[in-house]
Amino acid sequence: MAKQTVAEQFVDILVRAGVQRLYGVVGDSLNPVVDAVRRTSGIDWIQVRHEEVAAFAAGAEAQLTGKLAACAGSCGPGNLHLINGLYDAHRSMAPVLALASHIPSSEIGTNYFQETHPDRLFAGCSHYSELISSTRQMPRVLQTAIQHAIGQSGVAVVSLPGDIAAEQAPERTIEHALVTSRPSVRPGDAEIDKLARMIDEAGKVTLFCGSGTAGAHAEVMEFAERVKAPVGHALRGKEWIQYDNPYDVGMSGLLGYGAAYEATHECDLLILLGTDFPYNAFLPDDVKIVQVDVRPEHLGRRTKLDLAVWGDVRETLRSLIPRVREKTSRKFLDRMLKKHADALEGVVKAYTRNVEKHTPIHPEYVASILDEEAADDAIFTVDTGMCNVWAARYLSPNGRRRVIGSFSHGSMANALPQAIGAQFLDRRRQVVSMSGDGGFSMLMGDFLTLVQYDLPVKVVLFNNSSLSMVELEMLVSGLPSYGTTYRNPDFAAIARAAGAHGVRVDKPKQLRSALRDAFKHKGPALVDVVTDPNALSIPPKISAEMVSGFALSAGKIVLDGGVGRMLQMARSNLRNVPRR
């Protein structure tokens, strides 16, 4: 067997762990690894224009597949650029392995050119961050990092000096078996029995669901029917739980709509299923609360719990459902369904007023038409800010579509980089980046990555020449907006100059055909839609909670606007309510 370098050994282990792509920017200390990728089948080097994009792309790939993805940065400034995307991946529970290439090992600690300490720098955004200081150490450290990333669903970082990467690997190294998937976790019988008793004793039960309900849609629906519970969701739970849901009462939180807030506050027992919903001001403090989560460190860190249950949502519900007595009264559920439909009827009026003639174009209208025209299995990547609002209110989940964003970290500029990672997974699947002009322009250089690899990502740009969410934050806090406006170019012209399809839309009647043309185009495309920067409204009263942290009830929604096809679904669910 031919001798390997440490870099070749490193790449081989990545391939064994199922990694198919290594996203990054080449350079100095990273060159031995990049060359090893060049000579290894089963893995490709994906050249991006900025390392932050590499981390976001790897994070998106990992979120969509649940499998390990990887990125890399050269020493000092190169790997420092990874950090924001790695924070996002870590908070999104995406299994990502990051290679932080390092300065020559003999120079560490001498304030050498480009010296940083990546093993320390990445500690806050990883489950594991270690420095390799000898050739014999590498396999075990890398394998340990992989186990941390997969086993704990997050980021692991390996710092590897370039000189060690180029050295010959020891001839005899132990080849460990690699864990590449996570087991299911079932709670103990004592916890299941206690939860069953609490449910049987409660007159009114509400379920509030997060991303931990992925793969548990059928179980949640069966449980909701058994206990006659309204079902609300957080933003990250929307794609998993809203579709085919006759118990849906909408979403709580700053971007919320419908009756989710009332349902969580007017029940006797609130069950949090797979959610680490961070806004405790939206959670009640006078009802009993149970939380079910596969991550024990999440239990009770947002609100006081009457029972903490450590387990997968699906396995927990499968064990729980047979032990719970079926409730016969639908009174609470039906009242919440009616409140939900009424709430949506109220806000939808703002969307329906002359939107097809209004210029600048209502962003709600753009999101609604996009929802209608996009493929049934499209992957949407969503920029932080107002694009989150339009995605939350207009994109219709169906069990096949995916929606990802920086929903836990809240970073700007995430949508385009995440679309890159999503599209590399499957070039035939439609990937749509819902980008704001602020986020898009921040990492616009990697639009060239779409062109270089001919990735057929469709960028729908909500171009209102402002940072609208920041404007809203200032206004709610009683401050005049300042530093929030941009003087933007014609982004469509820039796209065409780069070699992509680009079209600018400034009239509503142009929108549908522009989207259809972009979706038909075989390569990358950008639809630059000039939208209304004033598509915001402030509630009549500004509370102290709103000023300090947007603690709003559903009756005090900051963002007034339509809700697209959700109203139709709410009306459909309401038709199933018995007339008394």
Coordinates of C-alpha atoms in Angstrom, one line a residue:
M1 CA 0.0 0.0 0.0
A2 CA 1.4 3.4 -1.0
K3 CA 2.3 5.8 1.8
Q4 CA -0.2 8.6 2.4
T5 CA 0.3 12.1 3.6
V6 CA -1.6 13.3 6.6
A7 CA -3.7 15.4 4.2
E8 CA -4.6 12.3 2.1
Q9 CA -5.5 10.4 5.2
F10 CA -7.7 13.3 6.4
V11 CA -9.6 13.3 3.1
D12 CA -10.0 9.5 3.1
I13 CA -11.6 9.6 6.6
L14 CA -14.0 12.4 5.4
V15 CA -15.0 10.2 2.4
R16 CA -15.6 7.2 4.7
A17 CA -17.8 9.4 6.8
G18 CA -19.9 10.2 3.8
V19 CA -18.7 13.7 3.0
Q20 CA -19.0 14.4 -0.8
R21 CA -18.0 18.1 -0.9
L22 CA -15.5 20.3 0.9
Y23 CA -16.5 24.0 0.6
G24 CA -13.8 26.6 0.9
V25 CA -11.2 29.0 -0.5
V26 CA -7.7 27.6 -1.4
G27 CA -4.6 29.0 0.1
D28 CA -1.1 28.3 1.7
S29 CA -1.6 26.1 4.7
L30 CA -4.7 24.4 3.2
N31 CA -3.0 23.5 -0.1
P32 CA -2.0 20.0 0.9
V33 CA -5.6 19.1 1.7
V34 CA -7.0 20.7 -1.4
D35 CA -4.5 18.7 -3.5
A36 CA -5.5 15.5 -1.7
V37 CA -9.1 16.3 -2.6
R38 CA -8.1 16.7 -6.2
R39 CA -6.6 13.2 -6.3
T40 CA -9.4 11.5 -4.3
S41 CA -12.5 10.1 -5.9
G42 CA -15.8 10.5 -4.2
I43 CA -15.2 14.0 -2.9
D44 CA -15.1 17.4 -4.7
W45 CA -13.5 20.7 -3.7
I46 CA -16.2 23.5 -4.0
Q47 CA -14.5 26.8 -4.6
V48 CA -16.5 29.7 -3.1
R49 CA -15.6 33.4 -3.0
H50 CA -15.8 33.8 0.7
E51 CA -15.3 31.3 3.5
E52 CA -18.5 32.4 5.3
V53 CA -20.4 31.2 2.3
A54 CA -18.5 27.8 2.6
A55 CA -19.8 27.4 6.2
F56 CA -23.4 28.4 5.3
A57 CA -23.4 26.1 2.3
A58 CA -22.1 23.1 4.4
G59 CA -24.7 23.9 7.1
A60 CA -27.5 24.0 4.5
E61 CA -26.4 20.6 3.1
A62 CA -26.3 19.1 6.6
Q63 CA -29.7 20.5 7.5
L64 CA -31.3 19.1 4.4
T65 CA -29.8 15.6 4.6
G66 CA -29.1 15.2 8.3
K67 CA -25.7 13.9 7.3
L68 CA -22.2 15.2 7.8
A69 CA -21.0 18.1 5.6
A70 CA -17.7 19.9 5.6
C71 CA -16.0 23.2 5.0
A72 CA -12.5 24.5 5.2
G73 CA -10.5 27.7 5.6
S74 CA -6.8 28.5 5.4
C75 CA -4.8 29.8 8.3
G76 CA -5.7 33.0 10.2
P77 CA -8.0 35.2 8.2
G78 CA -9.2 32.3 6.0
N79 CA -10.6 30.2 8.8
L80 CA -11.8 33.2 10.7
H81 CA -14.2 33.9 7.9
L82 CA -15.9 30.6 8.6
I83 CA -17.1 31.6 12.1
N84 CA -20.4 33.2 11.4
G85 CA -21.6 30.4 9.1
L86 CA -20.4 27.9 11.7
Y87 CA -22.4 29.6 14.5
D88 CA -25.5 29.3 12.3
A89 CA -24.9 25.6 11.6
H90 CA -24.2 24.9 15.3
R91 CA -27.4 26.7 16.4
S92 CA -29.3 24.9 13.7
M93 CA -28.1 21.6 15.0
A94 CA -26.5 20.8 11.6
P95 CA -23.6 18.2 11.7
V96 CA -20.7 20.1 10.1
L97 CA -17.0 19.3 10.2
A98 CA -14.8 22.4 9.8
L99 CA -11.1 22.2 8.9
A100 CA -9.3 25.3 10.3
S101 CA -5.9 25.1 8.6
H102 CA -3.1 26.6 10.8
I103 CA 0.3 28.2 10.5
P104 CA 3.5 26.0 10.6
S105 CA 3.5 24.0 13.9
S106 CA 6.9 25.2 14.9
E107 CA 5.8 28.9 14.8
I108 CA 2.6 28.5 16.9
G109 CA 2.9 30.8 19.9
T110 CA 5.4 33.3 18.3
N111 CA 3.0 35.8 16.9
Y112 CA 3.8 34.5 13.4
F113 CA 2.3 36.0 10.3
Q114 CA -1.5 35.3 10.2
E115 CA -1.3 33.5 13.6
T116 CA -4.6 33.0 15.4
H117 CA -5.6 30.2 17.8
P118 CA -8.5 28.5 16.0
D119 CA -8.8 25.7 18.6
R120 CA -9.8 28.5 21.0
L121 CA -11.7 30.8 18.6
F122 CA -14.2 28.2 17.5
A123 CA -14.9 26.8 21.0
G124 CA -18.1 28.9 21.3
C125 CA -19.7 27.6 18.1
S126 CA -18.8 23.9 18.3
H127 CA -19.1 20.8 20.4
Y128 CA -15.5 20.0 19.8
S129 CA -12.5 22.1 18.7
E130 CA -9.0 20.6 18.9
L131 CA -5.5 21.2 17.5
I132 CA -3.6 18.4 15.8
S133 CA 0.1 18.7 16.8
S134 CA 1.5 15.5 15.5
T135 CA 1.0 13.1 12.6
R136 CA 0.0 10.2 14.9
Q137 CA -2.7 12.3 16.5
M138 CA -4.6 13.1 13.4
P139 CA -6.8 10.1 12.7
R140 CA -8.2 9.9 16.3
V141 CA -8.8 13.6 16.6
L142 CA -10.6 13.7 13.2
Q143 CA -12.7 10.7 14.0
T144 CA -13.6 12.1 17.5
A145 CA -14.6 15.4 15.8
I146 CA -16.8 13.5 13.4
Q147 CA -18.5 11.6 16.2
H148 CA -19.2 14.9 18.0
A149 CA -20.7 16.5 15.0
I150 CA -23.0 13.6 14.2
G151 CA -23.7 12.4 17.7
Q152 CA -24.5 15.9 19.1
S153 CA -25.9 17.4 15.9
G154 CA -23.6 20.4 15.6
V155 CA -20.2 21.7 14.6
A156 CA -16.8 20.1 15.2
V157 CA -13.6 21.9 14.3
V158 CA -10.2 20.4 13.6
S159 CA -7.2 22.8 13.5
L160 CA -4.4 21.3 11.3
P161 CA -1.0 23.0 10.7
G162 CA -0.1 23.0 7.0
D163 CA 3.3 21.4 7.6
I164 CA 1.8 18.5 9.4
A165 CA -0.8 18.0 6.7
A166 CA 2.0 17.7 4.2
E167 CA 4.0 15.1 6.2
Q168 CA 3.9 11.4 5.7
A169 CA 1.3 9.6 7.8
P170 CA 2.5 6.9 10.1
E171 CA 2.4 3.5 8.4
R172 CA 0.4 1.8 11.1
T173 CA -2.7 3.7 12.2
I174 CA -5.8 2.3 13.8
E175 CA -8.8 2.6 11.5
H176 CA -11.8 3.2 13.8
A177 CA -15.4 2.4 12.8
L178 CA -17.3 5.7 12.2
V179 CA -20.7 6.5 13.5
T180 CA -22.7 8.2 10.7
S181 CA -26.3 8.3 12.1
R182 CA -28.0 9.0 15.5
P183 CA -30.1 6.6 17.5
S184 CA -33.7 7.3 18.6
V185 CA -34.3 8.2 22.2
R186 CA -37.3 6.9 24.1
P187 CA -38.3 8.3 27.5
G188 CA -38.6 6.0 30.5
D189 CA -42.0 4.5 31.4
A190 CA -42.2 6.6 34.6
E191 CA -42.0 9.9 32.6
I192 CA -44.5 8.6 30.0
D193 CA -47.0 7.5 32.8
K194 CA -46.6 10.9 34.5
L195 CA -47.2 12.8 31.3
A196 CA -50.3 10.6 30.6
R197 CA -51.8 11.4 34.0
M198 CA -51.2 15.2 33.5
I199 CA -53.0 15.0 30.1
D200 CA -55.9 13.0 31.4
E201 CA -56.3 15.5 34.3
A202 CA -56.2 18.6 32.0
G203 CA -59.4 19.9 30.5
K204 CA -57.7 21.9 27.7
V205 CA -54.4 20.8 26.1
T206 CA -52.4 22.8 23.5
L207 CA -49.4 21.5 21.5
F208 CA -46.7 23.9 20.4
C209 CA -44.3 22.3 17.8
G210 CA -40.8 23.0 16.6
S211 CA -38.3 21.5 14.3
G212 CA -38.0 18.5 16.5
T213 CA -41.3 17.3 15.1
A214 CA -39.6 16.5 11.8
G215 CA -40.7 13.0 10.8
A216 CA -43.4 12.9 13.5
H217 CA -46.3 14.6 11.6
A218 CA -48.5 11.5 11.7
E219 CA -47.9 11.0 15.4
V220 CA -48.6 14.6 16.2
M221 CA -51.9 14.6 14.3
E222 CA -53.0 11.3 15.9
F223 CA -52.2 12.7 19.4
A224 CA -53.9 16.0 18.7
E225 CA -57.1 14.2 17.6
R226 CA -57.0 12.0 20.7
V227 CA -56.7 14.9 23.2
K228 CA -58.6 17.4 21.0
A229 CA -55.7 19.9 21.1
P230 CA -55.1 22.9 18.9
V231 CA -51.6 22.8 17.3
G232 CA -49.4 25.9 17.0
H233 CA -45.9 26.0 15.8
A234 CA -42.7 28.0 15.9
L235 CA -41.1 29.2 12.7
R236 CA -38.7 26.2 12.4
G237 CA -41.7 23.9 13.0
K238 CA -43.8 25.3 10.2
E239 CA -42.5 23.1 7.4
W240 CA -43.0 19.9 9.5
I241 CA -46.4 20.5 11.1
Q242 CA -48.6 23.0 9.3
Y243 CA -49.5 21.0 6.2
D244 CA -52.5 18.6 6.3
N245 CA -53.2 19.8 9.8
P246 CA -56.9 20.2 10.8
Y247 CA -55.9 21.4 14.3
D248 CA -53.6 24.3 13.0
V249 CA -53.9 27.6 14.9
G250 CA -50.9 29.3 13.4
M251 CA -47.5 30.5 14.7
S252 CA -46.5 32.4 17.8
G253 CA -43.6 34.8 18.2
L254 CA -42.7 38.1 16.6
L255 CA -43.6 36.9 13.1
G256 CA -46.7 35.1 14.4
Y257 CA -50.2 35.0 13.1
G258 CA -53.5 33.4 13.9
A259 CA -54.6 32.0 17.3
A260 CA -51.4 30.3 18.5
Y261 CA -50.8 32.9 21.2
E262 CA -54.3 32.5 22.6
A263 CA -54.2 28.7 22.4
T264 CA -50.9 28.5 24.4
H265 CA -52.3 31.0 27.1
E266 CA -55.8 29.8 27.5
C267 CA -55.1 26.0 27.9
D268 CA -54.7 24.0 31.2
L269 CA -51.7 22.1 29.8
L270 CA -49.2 23.3 27.2
I271 CA -47.0 20.6 25.7
L272 CA -43.8 21.9 23.9
L273 CA -42.8 19.3 21.3
G274 CA -39.3 19.5 19.9
T275 CA -39.0 23.3 20.2
D276 CA -36.3 25.5 21.7
F277 CA -38.5 28.6 21.1
P278 CA -36.4 31.4 22.5
Y279 CA -38.9 34.1 23.1
N280 CA -40.1 33.4 26.6
A281 CA -42.3 36.5 26.7
F282 CA -44.6 34.7 24.3
L283 CA -45.0 31.7 26.6
P284 CA -47.5 31.6 29.5
D285 CA -46.5 31.7 33.1
D286 CA -49.8 30.6 34.6
V287 CA -50.5 27.2 33.0
K288 CA -48.8 23.8 33.4
I289 CA -46.0 23.2 30.8
V290 CA -44.4 20.0 29.6
Q291 CA -41.5 20.0 27.3
V292 CA -40.4 17.0 25.2
D293 CA -36.9 17.3 23.5
V294 CA -34.2 15.0 22.4
R295 CA -31.6 17.5 23.7
P296 CA -31.7 17.4 27.5
E297 CA -29.9 20.7 27.7
H298 CA -32.9 22.4 26.0
L299 CA -35.3 21.3 28.7
G300 CA -36.5 24.1 30.9
R301 CA -34.1 26.8 29.7
R302 CA -36.8 29.0 28.2
T303 CA -39.6 28.6 30.8
K304 CA -40.4 26.8 34.1
L305 CA -41.5 23.3 33.5
D306 CA -43.9 21.0 35.4
L307 CA -42.4 18.0 33.6
A308 CA -39.3 17.6 31.5
V309 CA -39.3 14.6 29.1
W310 CA -36.1 13.6 27.4
G311 CA -36.8 11.8 24.1
D312 CA -37.5 12.0 20.4
V313 CA -41.0 13.5 19.7
R314 CA -42.0 10.6 17.5
E315 CA -40.9 7.9 19.9
T316 CA -42.4 9.7 22.9
L317 CA -45.8 10.1 21.2
R318 CA -45.8 6.5 20.0
S319 CA -45.3 5.4 23.6
L320 CA -47.7 8.0 25.0
I321 CA -50.8 7.8 22.7
P322 CA -52.0 4.3 23.9
R323 CA -51.7 5.4 27.5
V324 CA -53.9 8.5 27.2
R325 CA -57.6 8.5 27.5
E326 CA -59.4 10.0 24.5
K327 CA -61.1 13.3 25.2
T328 CA -64.6 13.7 24.0
S329 CA -65.1 17.5 24.2
R330 CA -63.9 19.6 21.2
K331 CA -65.1 22.9 22.8
F332 CA -61.7 24.4 23.4
L333 CA -60.3 23.1 20.0
D334 CA -63.2 24.5 18.0
R335 CA -63.1 27.8 19.8
M336 CA -59.4 28.2 18.9
L337 CA -60.0 27.1 15.3
K338 CA -62.6 29.9 15.0
K339 CA -60.3 32.4 16.6
H340 CA -57.6 31.4 14.2
A341 CA -59.8 31.8 11.1
D342 CA -61.2 35.2 12.4
A343 CA -57.6 36.5 13.0
L344 CA -56.5 35.6 9.5
E345 CA -59.6 37.2 8.0
G346 CA -58.7 40.4 9.8
V347 CA -55.1 40.6 8.6
V348 CA -55.6 39.4 5.1
K349 CA -57.4 42.6 4.2
A350 CA -54.1 44.5 4.2
Y351 CA -52.9 42.2 1.5
T352 CA -55.9 42.3 -0.7
R353 CA -56.2 46.1 -1.2
N354 CA -55.2 46.9 -4.8
V355 CA -52.1 44.8 -4.6
E356 CA -52.1 43.9 -8.3
K357 CA -51.9 47.6 -9.2
H358 CA -49.9 49.0 -6.3
T359 CA -46.4 50.3 -7.1
P360 CA -43.8 49.9 -5.6
I361 CA -44.9 46.3 -5.5
H362 CA -46.3 44.9 -2.2
P363 CA -43.7 42.3 -0.9
E364 CA -46.7 40.2 0.3
Y365 CA -47.9 40.0 -3.3
V366 CA -44.4 38.8 -4.4
A367 CA -44.3 36.1 -1.8
S368 CA -47.8 35.0 -2.6
I369 CA -47.2 34.7 -6.3
L370 CA -43.8 33.0 -5.6
D371 CA -45.7 30.4 -3.4
E372 CA -48.1 29.7 -6.3
E373 CA -45.4 29.4 -9.0
A374 CA -42.7 27.5 -7.2
A375 CA -42.4 23.7 -7.5
D376 CA -44.2 21.4 -5.1
D377 CA -40.8 20.1 -3.9
A378 CA -38.9 23.4 -4.0
I379 CA -36.3 24.2 -1.4
F380 CA -36.5 27.8 -0.2
T381 CA -33.6 29.5 1.6
V382 CA -34.7 32.7 3.3
D383 CA -32.8 35.8 4.3
T384 CA -33.1 37.1 7.8
G385 CA -35.3 40.2 8.2
M386 CA -38.5 40.9 6.3
C387 CA -38.0 37.8 4.1
N388 CA -38.5 35.8 7.2
V389 CA -41.9 37.5 7.6
W390 CA -43.0 36.8 4.0
A391 CA -41.8 33.2 4.2
A392 CA -43.5 32.6 7.5
R393 CA -46.8 33.9 6.2
Y394 CA -46.9 32.9 2.5
L395 CA -44.9 29.8 1.8
S396 CA -47.2 26.8 1.9
P397 CA -45.6 23.6 3.3
N398 CA -46.9 20.3 1.9
G399 CA -44.5 17.7 3.3
R400 CA -42.2 17.9 0.3
R401 CA -41.0 21.5 0.3
R402 CA -38.2 22.6 2.5
V403 CA -37.6 26.0 4.1
I404 CA -34.3 26.8 5.8
G405 CA -32.9 30.1 7.0
S406 CA -30.8 31.5 9.8
F407 CA -33.8 31.0 12.1
S408 CA -31.8 30.4 15.3
H409 CA -28.7 32.6 14.7
G410 CA -30.4 35.4 12.8
S411 CA -27.5 36.3 10.5
M412 CA -27.9 38.5 7.4
A413 CA -26.8 37.2 4.0
N414 CA -27.6 33.5 4.7
A415 CA -30.0 32.8 1.8
L416 CA -27.7 32.8 -1.2
P417 CA -24.9 30.7 0.5
Q418 CA -27.5 28.2 1.8
A419 CA -29.0 27.9 -1.7
I420 CA -25.5 27.0 -3.0
G421 CA -25.3 24.0 -0.6
A422 CA -28.9 23.0 -1.3
Q423 CA -28.4 23.0 -5.1
F424 CA -25.2 21.0 -5.0
L425 CA -27.3 18.2 -3.4
D426 CA -29.6 17.9 -6.4
R427 CA -29.2 20.0 -9.5
R428 CA -32.6 18.8 -10.7
R429 CA -34.5 20.1 -7.7
Q430 CA -35.8 23.7 -7.7
V431 CA -33.9 25.9 -5.2
V432 CA -35.2 29.4 -4.5
S433 CA -33.2 32.0 -2.6
M434 CA -35.6 34.6 -1.0
S435 CA -33.0 37.3 -0.6
G436 CA -33.3 40.8 0.8
D437 CA -31.3 43.5 -0.9
G438 CA -29.2 44.0 2.3
G439 CA -28.4 40.4 2.7
F440 CA -27.8 39.7 -1.0
S441 CA -25.4 42.7 -1.4
M442 CA -23.4 41.6 1.7
L443 CA -22.2 38.3 0.1
M444 CA -23.1 39.1 -3.5
G445 CA -19.7 38.0 -4.7
D446 CA -20.8 34.4 -4.4
F447 CA -23.5 34.9 -7.0
L448 CA -20.5 34.3 -9.2
T449 CA -20.2 30.8 -7.7
L450 CA -23.6 30.0 -9.1
V451 CA -22.3 31.0 -12.6
Q452 CA -19.0 29.2 -12.2
Y453 CA -20.7 25.9 -11.4
D454 CA -23.8 26.6 -13.5
L455 CA -26.0 26.0 -10.4
P456 CA -29.6 26.7 -11.4
V457 CA -30.5 28.6 -8.2
K458 CA -33.3 31.1 -8.6
V459 CA -32.7 34.3 -6.6
V460 CA -35.9 36.3 -5.9
L461 CA -34.6 39.6 -4.6
F462 CA -37.0 41.7 -2.5
N463 CA -35.4 45.0 -3.3
N464 CA -36.8 47.9 -1.2
S465 CA -33.5 49.7 -0.8
S466 CA -33.6 49.5 3.0
L467 CA -33.0 47.3 6.0
S468 CA -36.7 47.1 6.8
M469 CA -36.6 44.9 9.9
V470 CA -34.0 47.2 11.4
E471 CA -36.3 50.2 10.6
L472 CA -39.1 48.4 12.3
E473 CA -37.0 47.8 15.4
M474 CA -36.1 51.5 15.6
L475 CA -39.7 52.6 15.1
V476 CA -41.1 50.2 17.7
S477 CA -38.4 51.5 20.1
G478 CA -39.5 55.1 19.4
L479 CA -36.4 56.0 17.4
P480 CA -36.3 57.6 14.0
S481 CA -34.9 55.3 11.3
Y482 CA -31.3 56.1 10.6
G483 CA -28.6 54.3 8.5
T484 CA -31.1 51.9 7.1
T485 CA -31.4 53.0 3.5
Y486 CA -29.3 51.9 0.5
R487 CA -28.7 53.3 -3.0
N488 CA -28.9 50.1 -4.9
P489 CA -27.8 49.3 -8.5
D490 CA -29.8 47.4 -11.1
F491 CA -29.1 43.9 -9.7
A492 CA -30.6 42.3 -12.7
A493 CA -28.1 44.0 -14.9
I494 CA -25.3 42.8 -12.7
A495 CA -26.6 39.2 -13.0
R496 CA -26.6 39.5 -16.8
A497 CA -23.1 40.9 -16.8
A498 CA -22.0 37.9 -14.7
G499 CA -23.5 35.5 -17.3
A500 CA -26.8 34.7 -15.6
H501 CA -30.4 35.3 -16.4
G502 CA -31.5 38.6 -14.9
V503 CA -34.7 40.5 -15.0
R504 CA -35.9 43.6 -13.1
V505 CA -39.6 43.8 -12.2
D506 CA -41.2 47.1 -11.1
K507 CA -44.8 46.5 -12.0
P508 CA -47.1 43.8 -10.5
K509 CA -48.3 42.6 -13.8
Q510 CA -44.8 41.7 -14.8
L511 CA -44.1 39.5 -11.8
R512 CA -45.7 36.2 -12.6
S513 CA -44.2 35.9 -16.1
A514 CA -40.8 37.0 -14.8
L515 CA -40.9 34.2 -12.2
R516 CA -42.0 31.6 -14.8
D517 CA -39.2 32.6 -17.2
A518 CA -36.7 32.4 -14.4
F519 CA -37.9 28.9 -13.3
K520 CA -37.8 27.7 -16.9
H521 CA -34.2 29.0 -17.3
K522 CA -31.8 26.1 -17.0
G523 CA -29.0 28.0 -15.2
P524 CA -28.8 30.6 -12.4
A525 CA -31.3 33.4 -12.5
L526 CA -32.1 36.5 -10.6
V527 CA -35.5 38.3 -10.4
D528 CA -34.9 41.8 -9.0
V529 CA -38.3 42.9 -7.7
V530 CA -38.6 46.5 -6.6
T531 CA -40.8 46.3 -3.5
D532 CA -42.5 48.8 -1.3
P533 CA -40.2 49.9 1.6
N534 CA -43.2 51.1 3.6
A535 CA -44.9 47.6 3.8
L536 CA -44.9 47.9 7.6
S537 CA -47.4 49.1 10.2
I538 CA -47.1 49.7 13.9
P539 CA -49.8 48.7 16.3
P540 CA -51.8 51.4 17.9
K541 CA -50.2 50.9 21.3
I542 CA -46.5 50.4 21.9
S543 CA -45.9 48.5 25.1
A544 CA -42.8 48.4 27.3
E545 CA -42.3 44.7 26.3
M546 CA -42.4 45.6 22.6
V547 CA -39.6 48.2 23.2
S548 CA -37.5 45.8 25.2
G549 CA -37.9 42.6 23.2
F550 CA -41.0 42.5 20.9
A551 CA -43.1 40.6 23.5
L552 CA -46.3 40.8 21.5
S553 CA -49.5 38.9 21.8
A554 CA -51.3 37.8 18.6
G555 CA -53.7 40.6 19.2
K556 CA -50.8 43.1 18.9
I557 CA -49.1 42.1 15.7
V558 CA -46.3 44.4 14.7
L559 CA -46.3 43.3 11.1
D560 CA -49.7 43.7 9.5
G561 CA -50.2 41.9 6.2
G562 CA -51.8 39.0 4.5
V563 CA -51.3 35.3 5.1
G564 CA -51.7 33.8 1.6
R565 CA -53.2 30.3 1.4
M566 CA -53.2 29.9 5.1
L567 CA -56.5 31.6 5.3
Q568 CA -58.0 29.1 2.9
M569 CA -56.7 26.2 5.0
A570 CA -58.1 27.8 8.2
R571 CA -61.5 28.2 6.5
S572 CA -61.4 24.6 5.5
N573 CA -60.6 23.5 9.0
L574 CA -63.4 25.7 10.4
R575 CA -65.9 23.9 8.1
N576 CA -65.2 20.7 10.2
V577 CA -66.3 22.4 13.4
P578 CA -69.7 21.1 14.4
R579 CA -72.5 23.7 14.4
R580 CA -74.3 23.9 17.7

